[in-house]
mmCIF file of C-alpha atoms and ligand atoms in Angstrom:
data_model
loop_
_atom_site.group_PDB
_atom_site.id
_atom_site.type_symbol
_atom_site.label_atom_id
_atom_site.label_comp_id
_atom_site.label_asym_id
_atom_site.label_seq_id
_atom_site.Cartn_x
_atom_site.Cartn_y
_atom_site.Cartn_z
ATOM 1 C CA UNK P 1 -2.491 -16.304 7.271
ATOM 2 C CA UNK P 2 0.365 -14.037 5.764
ATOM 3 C CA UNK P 3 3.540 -13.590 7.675
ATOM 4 C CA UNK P 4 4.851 -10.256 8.186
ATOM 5 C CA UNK P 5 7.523 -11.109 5.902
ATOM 6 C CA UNK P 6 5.506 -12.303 3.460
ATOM 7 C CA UNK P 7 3.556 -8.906 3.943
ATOM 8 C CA UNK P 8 6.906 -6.722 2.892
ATOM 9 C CA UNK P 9 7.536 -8.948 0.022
ATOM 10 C CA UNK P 10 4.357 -8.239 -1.743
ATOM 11 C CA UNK P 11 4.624 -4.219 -0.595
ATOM 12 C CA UNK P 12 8.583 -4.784 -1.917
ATOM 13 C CA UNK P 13 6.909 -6.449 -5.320
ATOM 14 C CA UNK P 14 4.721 -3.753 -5.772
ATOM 15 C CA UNK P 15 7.069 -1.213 -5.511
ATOM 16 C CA UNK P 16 9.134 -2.638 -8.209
ATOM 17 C CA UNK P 17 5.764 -2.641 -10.507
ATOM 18 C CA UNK P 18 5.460 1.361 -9.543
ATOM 19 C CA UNK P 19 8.533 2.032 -9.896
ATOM 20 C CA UNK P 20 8.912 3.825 -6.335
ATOM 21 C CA UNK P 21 11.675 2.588 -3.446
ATOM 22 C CA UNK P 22 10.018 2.673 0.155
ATOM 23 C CA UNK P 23 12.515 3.890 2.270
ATOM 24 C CA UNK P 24 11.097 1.420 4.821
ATOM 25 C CA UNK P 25 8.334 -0.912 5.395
ATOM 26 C CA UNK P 26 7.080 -1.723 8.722
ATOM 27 C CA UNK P 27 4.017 -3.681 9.944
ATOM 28 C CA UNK P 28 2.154 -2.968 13.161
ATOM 29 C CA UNK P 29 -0.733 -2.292 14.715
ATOM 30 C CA UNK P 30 -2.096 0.817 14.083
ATOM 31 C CA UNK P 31 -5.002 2.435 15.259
ATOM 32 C CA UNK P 32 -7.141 4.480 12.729
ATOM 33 C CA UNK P 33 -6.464 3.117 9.802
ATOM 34 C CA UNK P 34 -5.189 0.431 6.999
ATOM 35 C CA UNK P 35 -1.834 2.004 6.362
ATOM 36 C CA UNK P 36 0.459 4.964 6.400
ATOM 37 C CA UNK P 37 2.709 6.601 4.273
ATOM 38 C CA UNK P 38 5.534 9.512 5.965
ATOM 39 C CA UNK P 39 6.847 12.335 3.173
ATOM 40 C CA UNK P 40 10.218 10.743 4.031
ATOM 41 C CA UNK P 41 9.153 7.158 2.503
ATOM 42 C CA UNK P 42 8.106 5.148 5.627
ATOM 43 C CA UNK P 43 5.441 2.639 4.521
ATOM 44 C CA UNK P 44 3.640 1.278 7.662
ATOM 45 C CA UNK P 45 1.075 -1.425 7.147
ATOM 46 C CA UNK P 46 -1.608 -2.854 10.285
ATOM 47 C CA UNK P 47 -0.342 -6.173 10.572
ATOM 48 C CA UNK P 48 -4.695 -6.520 11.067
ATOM 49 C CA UNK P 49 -4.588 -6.522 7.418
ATOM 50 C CA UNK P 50 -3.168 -10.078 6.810
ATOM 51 C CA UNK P 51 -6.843 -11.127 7.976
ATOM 52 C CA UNK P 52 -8.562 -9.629 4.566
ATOM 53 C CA UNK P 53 -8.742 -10.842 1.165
ATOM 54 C CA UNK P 54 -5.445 -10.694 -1.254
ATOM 55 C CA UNK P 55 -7.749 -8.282 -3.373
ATOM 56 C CA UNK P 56 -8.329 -5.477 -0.149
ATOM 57 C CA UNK P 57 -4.381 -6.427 0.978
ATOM 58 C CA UNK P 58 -3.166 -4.877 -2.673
ATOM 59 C CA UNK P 59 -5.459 -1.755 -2.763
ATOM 60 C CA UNK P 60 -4.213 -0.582 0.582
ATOM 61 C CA UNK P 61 -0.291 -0.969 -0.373
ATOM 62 C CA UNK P 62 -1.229 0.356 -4.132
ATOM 63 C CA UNK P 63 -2.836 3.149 -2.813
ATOM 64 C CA UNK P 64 -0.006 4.014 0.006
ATOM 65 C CA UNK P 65 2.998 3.484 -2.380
ATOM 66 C CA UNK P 66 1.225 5.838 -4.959
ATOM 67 C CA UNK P 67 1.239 8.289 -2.511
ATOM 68 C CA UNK P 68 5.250 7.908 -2.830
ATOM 69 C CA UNK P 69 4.698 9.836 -6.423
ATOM 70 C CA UNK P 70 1.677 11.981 -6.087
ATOM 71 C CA UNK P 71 1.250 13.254 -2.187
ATOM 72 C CA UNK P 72 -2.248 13.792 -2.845
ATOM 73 C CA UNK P 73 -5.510 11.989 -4.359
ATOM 74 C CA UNK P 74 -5.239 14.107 -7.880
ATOM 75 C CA UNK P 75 -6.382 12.566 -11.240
ATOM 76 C CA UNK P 76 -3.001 10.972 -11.882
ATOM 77 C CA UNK P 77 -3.065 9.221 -8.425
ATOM 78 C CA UNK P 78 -6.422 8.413 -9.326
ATOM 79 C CA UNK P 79 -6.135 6.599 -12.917
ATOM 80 C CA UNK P 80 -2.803 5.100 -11.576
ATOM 81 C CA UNK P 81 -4.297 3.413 -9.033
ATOM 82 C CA UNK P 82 -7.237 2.215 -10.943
ATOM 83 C CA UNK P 83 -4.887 1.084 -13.696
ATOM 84 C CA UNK P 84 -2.474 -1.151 -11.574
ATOM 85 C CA UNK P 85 -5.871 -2.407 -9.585
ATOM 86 C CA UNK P 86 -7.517 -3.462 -12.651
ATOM 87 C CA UNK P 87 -10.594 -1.809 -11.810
ATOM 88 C CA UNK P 88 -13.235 -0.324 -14.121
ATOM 89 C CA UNK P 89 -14.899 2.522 -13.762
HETATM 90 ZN ZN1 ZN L 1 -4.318 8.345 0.331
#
């Protein structure tokens, strides 16, 4: 399994790809759900998350440091994150 370290590296990596800086990156538990991005730049990651596949691990940071750009789930947040997830329609 994934250390937390190992955890912020790849969120750190990602960022880099994006182009966004996390103002910090913290794993925890967390209770409702996969991740958590603040308006201030606080990335927060369920340390649960080291259990899933790489594949699920990357769509939950993607999708959370996107939300450093576009606050909301427009169309740009939308073909962005399809675009650095590979996926096809
Ligand atoms: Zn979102």
């Amino acid at each position: 399994m994934m250390t937390h370290e190992a955890l912020k590296e790849k969120v750190n990596n990602w960022a880099k790809k994006i182009g966004v800086k996390p103002l910090e990156i913290h794993v925890r538990r967390m209770s409702r759900k996969w991740a958590s991005c603040s308006s201030r730049g606080r990335i927060t990651i369920h340390s649960e998350i080291m259990k899933h596949p790489k594949k699920f691990i990357d769509k939950v940071i993607v999708h959370e440091l996107l939300h450093l750009k576009y606050p909301n789930h427009g169309k740009m947040f939308k073909v962005l994150e399809r675009a650095y997830l590979n996926k096809k329609k």
